[in-house]
Short mmCIF file of C-alpha atoms in Angstrom, two decimals:
data_model
loop_
_atom_site.label_atom_id
_atom_site.label_comp_id
_atom_site.label_asym_id
_atom_site.label_seq_id
_atom_site.Cartn_x
_atom_site.Cartn_y
_atom_site.Cartn_z
CA MET H 288 36.11 -8.17 56.93
CA THR H 289 37.25 -5.01 58.71
CA LYS H 290 39.74 -2.65 57.17
CA ILE H 291 42.27 -3.47 59.90
CA GLY H 292 41.71 -7.17 59.28
CA LEU H 293 42.30 -6.48 55.61
CA SER H 294 45.79 -5.18 56.36
CA GLY H 295 46.52 -8.39 58.23
CA THR H 296 45.21 -10.44 55.31
CA VAL H 297 47.42 -8.56 52.89
CA LEU H 298 50.42 -9.24 55.15
CA LEU H 299 49.61 -12.92 55.36
CA VAL H 300 49.05 -13.35 51.63
CA LEU H 301 52.12 -11.47 50.53
CA CYS H 302 54.70 -11.98 53.33
CA SER H 303 56.86 -9.41 51.63
CA ALA H 304 59.63 -7.02 52.50
CA VAL H 305 60.05 -3.30 52.81
CA GLY H 306 61.26 -1.42 49.78
CA PHE H 307 60.77 2.12 48.61
CA ALA H 308 61.44 2.02 44.86
CA GLN H 309 59.14 4.32 42.97
CA THR H 310 58.97 3.62 39.25
CA GLY H 311 56.64 4.08 36.34
CA GLY H 312 54.35 6.99 35.70
CA GLY H 313 50.87 5.62 36.13
CA ARG H 314 49.98 6.74 32.60
CA GLY H 315 50.99 4.94 29.46
CA GLY H 316 54.10 3.27 30.92
CA GLY H 317 52.29 0.99 33.32
CA PRO H 318 51.08 1.69 36.83
CA LEU H 319 52.93 3.82 39.34
CA THR H 320 54.87 1.38 41.58
CA ARG H 321 55.38 2.22 45.26
CA HIS H 322 57.39 -0.77 46.58
CA GLN H 323 59.47 -3.65 45.30
CA ALA H 324 59.15 -6.84 47.34
CA PRO H 325 62.45 -7.98 48.85
CA THR H 326 62.49 -11.18 50.88
CA ASP H 327 63.87 -10.29 54.31
CA LYS H 328 61.06 -8.31 56.03
CA ALA H 329 57.29 -7.95 56.04
CA LEU H 330 55.55 -4.88 54.70
CA ASP H 331 52.27 -3.59 56.01
CA PHE H 332 49.97 -0.92 54.64
CA GLN H 333 48.35 1.16 57.36
CA LEU H 334 44.73 2.23 56.87
CA ALA H 335 45.68 5.94 56.77
CA THR H 336 48.25 5.22 54.04
CA LEU H 337 45.70 3.33 51.94
CA GLN H 338 43.11 6.07 52.39
CA ALA H 339 45.64 8.72 51.31
CA GLU H 340 46.59 6.63 48.27
CA PHE H 341 42.97 6.27 47.18
CA ALA H 342 42.39 10.03 47.70
CA ASP H 343 45.42 10.80 45.52
CA MET H 344 44.21 8.38 42.85
CA ARG H 345 40.79 10.07 42.77
CA ALA H 346 42.39 13.52 42.50
CA GLN H 347 44.79 12.40 39.74
CA LYS H 348 42.17 10.23 37.98
CA ARG H 349 44.67 7.36 38.22
CA ILE H 350 43.06 3.91 37.92
CA THR H 351 45.91 1.75 39.28
CA THR H 352 48.77 2.18 41.73
CA ARG H 353 50.99 -0.85 42.21
CA LEU H 354 51.54 -0.85 45.98
CA LEU H 355 53.83 -3.87 45.83
CA GLU H 356 55.65 -5.56 42.93
CA GLY H 357 56.92 -9.09 43.48
CA GLY H 358 57.46 -10.47 39.99
CA THR H 359 54.90 -13.30 39.97
CA TYR H 360 52.59 -11.38 42.31
CA SER H 361 51.51 -7.81 42.94
CA LEU H 362 49.26 -5.79 45.24
CA ASN H 363 47.40 -2.99 43.49
CA ALA H 364 45.16 -0.15 44.63
CA ARG H 365 42.42 0.37 42.02
CA TYR H 366 39.97 3.23 41.62
CA LEU H 367 37.14 3.07 39.09
CA ALA H 368 34.42 5.58 38.28
CA GLY H 369 32.61 3.86 35.42
CA ALA H 370 32.90 0.76 33.27
CA GLU H 371 36.07 -1.20 32.58
CA ALA H 372 36.78 -3.47 29.61
CA PRO H 373 36.50 -7.16 30.52
CA GLN H 374 39.66 -9.21 31.01
CA ILE H 375 40.68 -12.84 31.12
CA HIS H 376 44.01 -14.17 32.42
CA LYS H 377 45.46 -17.52 31.37
CA SER H 378 47.43 -18.16 34.58
CA ILE H 379 46.83 -15.27 36.99
CA ILE H 380 44.62 -15.55 40.08
CA GLU H 381 43.03 -12.31 41.30
CA VAL H 382 41.58 -11.43 44.69
CA TYR H 383 39.64 -8.19 45.23
CA PHE H 384 39.17 -6.56 48.65
CA VAL H 385 36.57 -3.80 48.22
CA GLN H 386 37.36 -0.76 50.35
CA ASP H 387 34.76 1.84 49.38
CA GLY H 388 31.97 2.52 46.91
CA THR H 389 30.00 0.07 44.79
CA GLY H 390 30.34 -1.55 41.39
CA ASN H 391 28.60 -4.09 39.18
CA LEU H 392 31.09 -6.91 38.63
CA VAL H 393 30.50 -9.51 35.92
CA THR H 394 32.37 -12.85 35.98
CA GLY H 395 32.19 -16.02 33.90
CA GLY H 396 30.62 -16.48 30.50
CA SER H 397 32.69 -15.41 27.50
CA ILE H 398 34.02 -12.16 26.07
CA VAL H 399 32.25 -11.18 22.83
CA ASP H 400 32.68 -7.75 21.20
CA ASN H 401 34.46 -6.39 24.30
CA ALA H 402 31.60 -7.41 26.63
CA ILE H 403 30.92 -10.44 28.82
CA ARG H 404 28.06 -12.61 27.57
CA GLY H 405 26.43 -15.23 29.79
CA GLY H 406 28.29 -14.21 32.95
CA VAL H 407 27.07 -13.64 36.49
CA GLU H 408 26.57 -10.02 37.55
CA ARG H 409 26.57 -8.87 41.14
CA THR H 410 27.00 -5.60 43.04
CA VAL H 411 30.11 -5.44 45.21
CA LYS H 412 30.55 -3.00 48.09
CA ALA H 413 32.91 -2.17 50.96
CA GLY H 414 33.94 -5.30 52.85
CA ASP H 415 33.32 -7.72 49.98
CA VAL H 416 36.07 -10.10 48.85
CA VAL H 417 36.08 -11.67 45.37
CA PHE H 418 38.28 -14.57 44.17
CA ILE H 419 38.77 -14.92 40.39
CA PRO H 420 40.63 -18.03 39.15
CA PRO H 421 42.63 -18.17 35.90
CA GLY H 422 40.57 -18.41 32.73
CA VAL H 423 37.46 -16.68 34.11
CA PRO H 424 36.35 -13.53 32.25
CA HIS H 425 35.75 -10.60 34.59
CA GLY H 426 35.11 -6.88 34.50
CA PHE H 427 33.14 -4.04 36.02
CA ARG H 428 30.10 -3.17 33.92
CA ASP H 429 29.68 -0.05 36.04
CA ALA H 430 31.36 1.36 39.13
CA LYS H 431 30.28 4.26 41.27
CA THR H 432 33.62 5.52 42.60
CA LEU H 433 34.82 2.05 43.57
CA SER H 434 38.08 1.69 45.54
CA TYR H 435 39.53 -1.79 46.01
CA LEU H 436 42.74 -3.69 46.62
CA ASN H 437 43.62 -6.24 43.96
CA ILE H 438 46.14 -9.05 44.44
CA HIS H 439 47.53 -10.80 41.35
CA PHE H 440 49.47 -14.03 41.83
CA GLY H 441 50.19 -17.37 40.29
CA GLY H 442 51.81 -16.70 36.95
CA ALA H 443 52.38 -14.37 34.07
CA ASP H 444 50.13 -13.89 31.05
#
């Protein structure tokens, strides 16, 4: 998938409106939020804007920026430079759109002692798309400066 095609995919999936609320601090109080999602207009994220956001995240060592908050869904920019604790969501679906870098993603199995046991590990890289349904453990065992878009939708945990 091209990066321009990715913007179109984000538009299609979210069908959201323009808003410029900036809340949160990105540290301790939840992720920095760039936009709320009203219901009367679409919102697109230009490639240059996404690249600038990821550059800022690297410089600030910020892992997550919430690009769009819609209540039961969100679009997040994520930047990892190492491992991340595994997660499991009871009712949230996640979709990853890898923008840059590489990482070893583990999905499935079970979480034991803060690690996934019996899961499937694969290397993800720019252009890869990953779908993670509710109830599936997932996490990056290692990431080498990985930048990706993450869409959460379908419920609240």
